Amino acid sequence: SYKTSEGLVTYDTSIGTYGNFSFIHAPPKRKKTFLVTLLSAAYLGGKSERFCGKIKGHRDGRDLLHFDTEQSAFHAQRVFKRTLDMSGIEDNCYHTYGLRSQEPKDRISIIEAAIHQNEDAGLVIIDGLADLIQDVNNIEEANKIVQKIMTLTERYKIHILTVIHSNFGSDKPTGHLGS
């Protein structure tokens, strides 16, 4: 709500707009993945009001592509299933990928190919952006992956939500990538 000369006015606040990207960062074990699950359920819609409250997705029939780069297949599947359980969606608009076993250089190629093949993609989640490069402290690698993310969002008119850990003992995102 905003105070105006005409009184208190409430506007919807947009998060995750198409053509942009965002990131979530926090230290390890601080429920970043749960927040991603919550936002995913809100985006998908369905019966998510129980968990998401007033957060509403405006996907207009677009799909959600969810990439996990860190967790084992078992744990990644639990996260993916929790999103479906929270949203109550049973159609084919939620596509999941576990990339832990892939090399960093191959992960971004897989992500780009999946986006290219899915013309209905709207929201793309990359849980573990740092796992797409060899060294988060290498400024050239960090800039290159950020540029790739910006290019993908613009080219495909999608929103990419990424997850980045914080530096140990700090509230700053990891390395040059977090900068």
mmCIF file of C-alpha atoms in Angstrom:
data_model
loop_
_atom_site.group_PDB
_atom_site.id
_atom_site.type_symbol
_atom_site.label_atom_id
_atom_site.label_comp_id
_atom_site.label_asym_id
_atom_site.label_seq_id
_atom_site.Cartn_x
_atom_site.Cartn_y
_atom_site.Cartn_z
ATOM 1 C CA SER A 1 0.000 0.000 0.000
ATOM 2 C CA TYR A 2 1.126 3.514 -0.808
ATOM 3 C CA LYS A 3 0.067 6.774 0.789
ATOM 4 C CA THR A 4 -1.082 9.238 -1.882
ATOM 5 C CA SER A 5 -2.894 12.565 -1.870
ATOM 6 C CA GLU A 6 -6.076 10.552 -2.464
ATOM 7 C CA GLY A 7 -5.480 8.235 0.471
ATOM 8 C CA LEU A 8 -4.035 4.757 0.778
ATOM 9 C CA VAL A 9 -3.727 2.981 -2.589
ATOM 10 C CA THR A 10 -2.759 -0.642 -3.091
ATOM 11 C CA TYR A 11 -0.938 -1.802 -6.208
ATOM 12 C CA ASP A 12 0.150 -5.284 -7.151
ATOM 13 C CA THR A 13 3.909 -5.655 -6.915
ATOM 14 C CA SER A 14 5.420 -7.505 -9.844
ATOM 15 C CA ILE A 15 8.227 -9.949 -9.290
ATOM 16 C CA GLY A 16 9.711 -12.189 -11.919
ATOM 17 C CA THR A 17 8.742 -10.162 -14.976
ATOM 18 C CA TYR A 18 9.469 -11.634 -18.397
ATOM 19 C CA GLY A 19 12.666 -10.399 -20.017
ATOM 20 C CA ASN A 20 14.427 -10.058 -16.661
ATOM 21 C CA PHE A 21 16.260 -12.219 -14.180
ATOM 22 C CA SER A 22 16.578 -12.309 -10.426
ATOM 23 C CA PHE A 23 18.445 -14.226 -7.804
ATOM 24 C CA ILE A 24 17.970 -15.511 -4.303
ATOM 25 C CA HIS A 25 20.976 -15.683 -2.053
ATOM 26 C CA ALA A 26 21.547 -16.800 1.503
ATOM 27 C CA PRO A 27 24.010 -18.988 3.393
ATOM 28 C CA PRO A 28 23.730 -22.775 3.046
ATOM 29 C CA LYS A 29 20.778 -24.467 4.773
ATOM 30 C CA ARG A 30 18.666 -21.292 5.007
ATOM 31 C CA LYS A 31 15.656 -22.587 3.025
ATOM 32 C CA LYS A 32 16.514 -21.029 -0.344
ATOM 33 C CA THR A 33 15.190 -24.098 -2.126
ATOM 34 C CA PHE A 34 11.963 -23.968 -0.131
ATOM 35 C CA LEU A 35 11.461 -20.347 -1.209
ATOM 36 C CA VAL A 36 12.033 -21.438 -4.805
ATOM 37 C CA THR A 37 9.404 -24.160 -4.314
ATOM 38 C CA LEU A 38 6.952 -21.632 -2.895
ATOM 39 C CA LEU A 39 7.479 -19.200 -5.779
ATOM 40 C CA SER A 40 7.184 -22.076 -8.264
ATOM 41 C CA ALA A 41 3.866 -23.163 -6.768
ATOM 42 C CA ALA A 42 2.595 -19.585 -6.915
ATOM 43 C CA TYR A 43 3.646 -19.278 -10.556
ATOM 44 C CA LEU A 44 1.953 -22.541 -11.482
ATOM 45 C CA GLY A 45 -1.242 -21.511 -9.690
ATOM 46 C CA GLY A 46 -3.738 -24.243 -9.021
ATOM 47 C CA LYS A 47 -4.446 -24.769 -5.344
ATOM 48 C CA SER A 48 -1.368 -22.861 -4.176
ATOM 49 C CA GLU A 49 -3.360 -20.308 -2.116
ATOM 50 C CA ARG A 50 -2.965 -22.575 0.900
ATOM 51 C CA PHE A 51 0.812 -22.113 0.809
ATOM 52 C CA CYS A 52 1.302 -18.909 -1.140
ATOM 53 C CA GLY A 53 -1.338 -16.628 0.305
ATOM 54 C CA LYS A 54 -1.720 -13.539 -1.881
ATOM 55 C CA ILE A 55 1.260 -14.338 -4.116
ATOM 56 C CA LYS A 56 -0.197 -15.061 -7.533
ATOM 57 C CA GLY A 57 1.467 -16.214 -10.717
ATOM 58 C CA HIS A 58 0.511 -14.733 -14.059
ATOM 59 C CA ARG A 59 1.854 -17.427 -16.329
ATOM 60 C CA ASP A 60 -0.927 -17.262 -18.941
ATOM 61 C CA GLY A 61 -0.387 -20.867 -19.981
ATOM 62 C CA ARG A 62 3.399 -20.652 -20.041
ATOM 63 C CA ASP A 63 5.625 -23.389 -18.651
ATOM 64 C CA LEU A 64 8.069 -23.572 -15.767
ATOM 65 C CA LEU A 65 11.479 -25.135 -16.372
ATOM 66 C CA HIS A 66 13.294 -26.044 -13.137
ATOM 67 C CA PHE A 67 16.990 -26.986 -13.145
ATOM 68 C CA ASP A 68 18.783 -28.270 -10.052
ATOM 69 C CA THR A 69 22.570 -28.411 -10.306
ATOM 70 C CA GLU A 70 23.575 -29.585 -6.815
ATOM 71 C CA GLN A 71 21.289 -32.160 -5.282
ATOM 72 C CA SER A 72 21.242 -35.904 -5.753
ATOM 73 C CA ALA A 73 18.501 -37.306 -7.984
ATOM 74 C CA PHE A 74 16.547 -38.400 -4.895
ATOM 75 C CA HIS A 75 16.592 -34.977 -3.240
ATOM 76 C CA ALA A 76 15.981 -33.081 -6.488
ATOM 77 C CA GLN A 77 12.922 -35.250 -7.152
ATOM 78 C CA ARG A 78 11.605 -34.496 -3.658
ATOM 79 C CA VAL A 79 11.880 -30.764 -4.365
ATOM 80 C CA PHE A 80 10.194 -31.127 -7.752
ATOM 81 C CA LYS A 81 7.385 -33.235 -6.268
ATOM 82 C CA ARG A 82 6.854 -30.748 -3.444
ATOM 83 C CA THR A 83 6.253 -28.012 -6.025
ATOM 84 C CA LEU A 84 3.566 -30.127 -7.689
ATOM 85 C CA ASP A 85 2.006 -31.012 -4.328
ATOM 86 C CA MET A 86 1.904 -27.356 -3.258
ATOM 87 C CA SER A 87 0.444 -26.145 -6.548
ATOM 88 C CA GLY A 88 -1.958 -29.018 -7.136
ATOM 89 C CA ILE A 89 -1.088 -28.881 -10.848
ATOM 90 C CA GLU A 90 -1.122 -32.160 -12.733
ATOM 91 C CA ASP A 91 -0.613 -31.044 -16.324
ATOM 92 C CA ASN A 92 2.594 -30.910 -18.335
ATOM 93 C CA CYS A 93 3.543 -27.299 -17.654
ATOM 94 C CA TYR A 94 6.284 -28.110 -15.114
ATOM 95 C CA HIS A 95 9.524 -29.528 -16.533
ATOM 96 C CA THR A 96 12.334 -30.614 -14.222
ATOM 97 C CA TYR A 97 16.003 -31.353 -14.783
ATOM 98 C CA GLY A 98 18.670 -32.692 -12.445
ATOM 99 C CA LEU A 99 22.090 -31.604 -13.721
ATOM 100 C CA ARG A 100 24.383 -32.643 -10.881
ATOM 101 C CA SER A 101 26.199 -35.293 -12.927
ATOM 102 C CA GLN A 102 26.921 -32.925 -15.826
ATOM 103 C CA GLU A 103 30.085 -30.892 -16.298
ATOM 104 C CA PRO A 104 29.707 -27.137 -15.625
ATOM 105 C CA LYS A 105 30.334 -26.263 -19.285
ATOM 106 C CA ASP A 106 27.621 -28.704 -20.373
ATOM 107 C CA ARG A 107 24.988 -27.517 -17.883
ATOM 108 C CA ILE A 108 24.418 -24.139 -19.543
ATOM 109 C CA SER A 109 24.198 -25.830 -22.951
ATOM 110 C CA ILE A 110 21.546 -28.208 -21.609
ATOM 111 C CA ILE A 111 19.623 -25.308 -20.080
ATOM 112 C CA GLU A 112 19.801 -23.284 -23.286
ATOM 113 C CA ALA A 113 18.662 -26.259 -25.394
ATOM 114 C CA ALA A 114 15.716 -26.943 -23.066
ATOM 115 C CA ILE A 115 14.618 -23.306 -23.244
ATOM 116 C CA HIS A 116 14.978 -23.298 -27.030
ATOM 117 C CA GLN A 117 12.935 -26.508 -27.356
ATOM 118 C CA ASN A 118 10.140 -25.276 -25.093
ATOM 119 C CA GLU A 119 8.426 -22.383 -26.853
ATOM 120 C CA ASP A 120 5.991 -22.085 -23.941
ATOM 121 C CA ALA A 121 8.683 -21.445 -21.308
ATOM 122 C CA GLY A 122 7.900 -18.478 -19.078
ATOM 123 C CA LEU A 123 9.809 -19.013 -15.841
ATOM 124 C CA VAL A 124 13.168 -20.770 -15.695
ATOM 125 C CA ILE A 125 14.695 -21.647 -12.336
ATOM 126 C CA ILE A 126 18.371 -22.458 -12.008
ATOM 127 C CA ASP A 127 19.019 -23.655 -8.468
ATOM 128 C CA GLY A 128 22.794 -23.406 -8.344
ATOM 129 C CA LEU A 129 24.005 -20.743 -10.784
ATOM 130 C CA ALA A 130 27.583 -21.089 -9.506
ATOM 131 C CA ASP A 131 27.594 -24.668 -10.774
ATOM 132 C CA LEU A 132 27.452 -23.410 -14.365
ATOM 133 C CA ILE A 133 31.029 -22.126 -14.207
ATOM 134 C CA GLN A 134 34.361 -23.501 -13.008
ATOM 135 C CA ASP A 135 35.385 -20.606 -10.745
ATOM 136 C CA VAL A 136 32.969 -18.080 -9.182
ATOM 137 C CA ASN A 137 35.940 -15.800 -8.489
ATOM 138 C CA ASN A 138 36.929 -15.611 -12.153
ATOM 139 C CA ILE A 139 35.546 -12.285 -13.340
ATOM 140 C CA GLU A 140 35.550 -13.287 -17.020
ATOM 141 C CA GLU A 141 33.611 -16.515 -16.361
ATOM 142 C CA ALA A 142 31.178 -14.714 -14.055
ATOM 143 C CA ASN A 143 30.534 -11.944 -16.573
ATOM 144 C CA LYS A 144 30.115 -14.458 -19.379
ATOM 145 C CA ILE A 145 27.467 -16.506 -17.535
ATOM 146 C CA VAL A 146 25.571 -13.386 -16.435
ATOM 147 C CA GLN A 147 25.609 -12.133 -20.036
ATOM 148 C CA LYS A 148 24.318 -15.527 -21.187
ATOM 149 C CA ILE A 149 21.441 -15.297 -18.664
ATOM 150 C CA MET A 150 20.596 -11.772 -19.822
ATOM 151 C CA THR A 151 20.664 -12.873 -23.460
ATOM 152 C CA LEU A 152 18.365 -15.835 -22.781
ATOM 153 C CA THR A 153 15.831 -13.698 -20.905
ATOM 154 C CA GLU A 154 15.722 -11.165 -23.722
ATOM 155 C CA ARG A 155 15.727 -13.629 -26.623
ATOM 156 C CA TYR A 156 13.006 -15.892 -25.224
ATOM 157 C CA LYS A 157 11.035 -13.288 -23.206
ATOM 158 C CA ILE A 158 11.325 -15.396 -20.061
ATOM 159 C CA HIS A 159 12.215 -14.747 -16.449
ATOM 160 C CA ILE A 160 15.179 -16.623 -15.025
ATOM 161 C CA LEU A 161 15.318 -17.035 -11.253
ATOM 162 C CA THR A 162 18.681 -18.208 -9.967
ATOM 163 C CA VAL A 163 19.979 -19.284 -6.576
ATOM 164 C CA ILE A 164 23.423 -18.266 -5.328
ATOM 165 C CA HIS A 165 24.988 -19.121 -1.979
ATOM 166 C CA SER A 166 26.423 -16.412 0.255
ATOM 167 C CA ASN A 167 30.089 -16.238 1.133
ATOM 168 C CA PHE A 168 30.925 -18.042 4.359
ATOM 169 C CA GLY A 169 30.502 -15.666 7.308
ATOM 170 C CA SER A 170 29.116 -12.891 5.098
ATOM 171 C CA ASP A 171 25.804 -11.723 3.721
ATOM 172 C CA LYS A 172 27.317 -11.164 0.259
ATOM 173 C CA PRO A 173 26.699 -13.555 -2.638
ATOM 174 C CA THR A 174 29.552 -15.848 -3.626
ATOM 175 C CA GLY A 175 32.516 -14.455 -5.601
ATOM 176 C CA HIS A 176 32.458 -12.262 -8.688
ATOM 177 C CA LEU A 177 29.368 -14.171 -9.784
ATOM 178 C CA GLY A 178 27.426 -12.703 -6.869
ATOM 179 C CA SER A 179 28.674 -9.230 -7.671
#
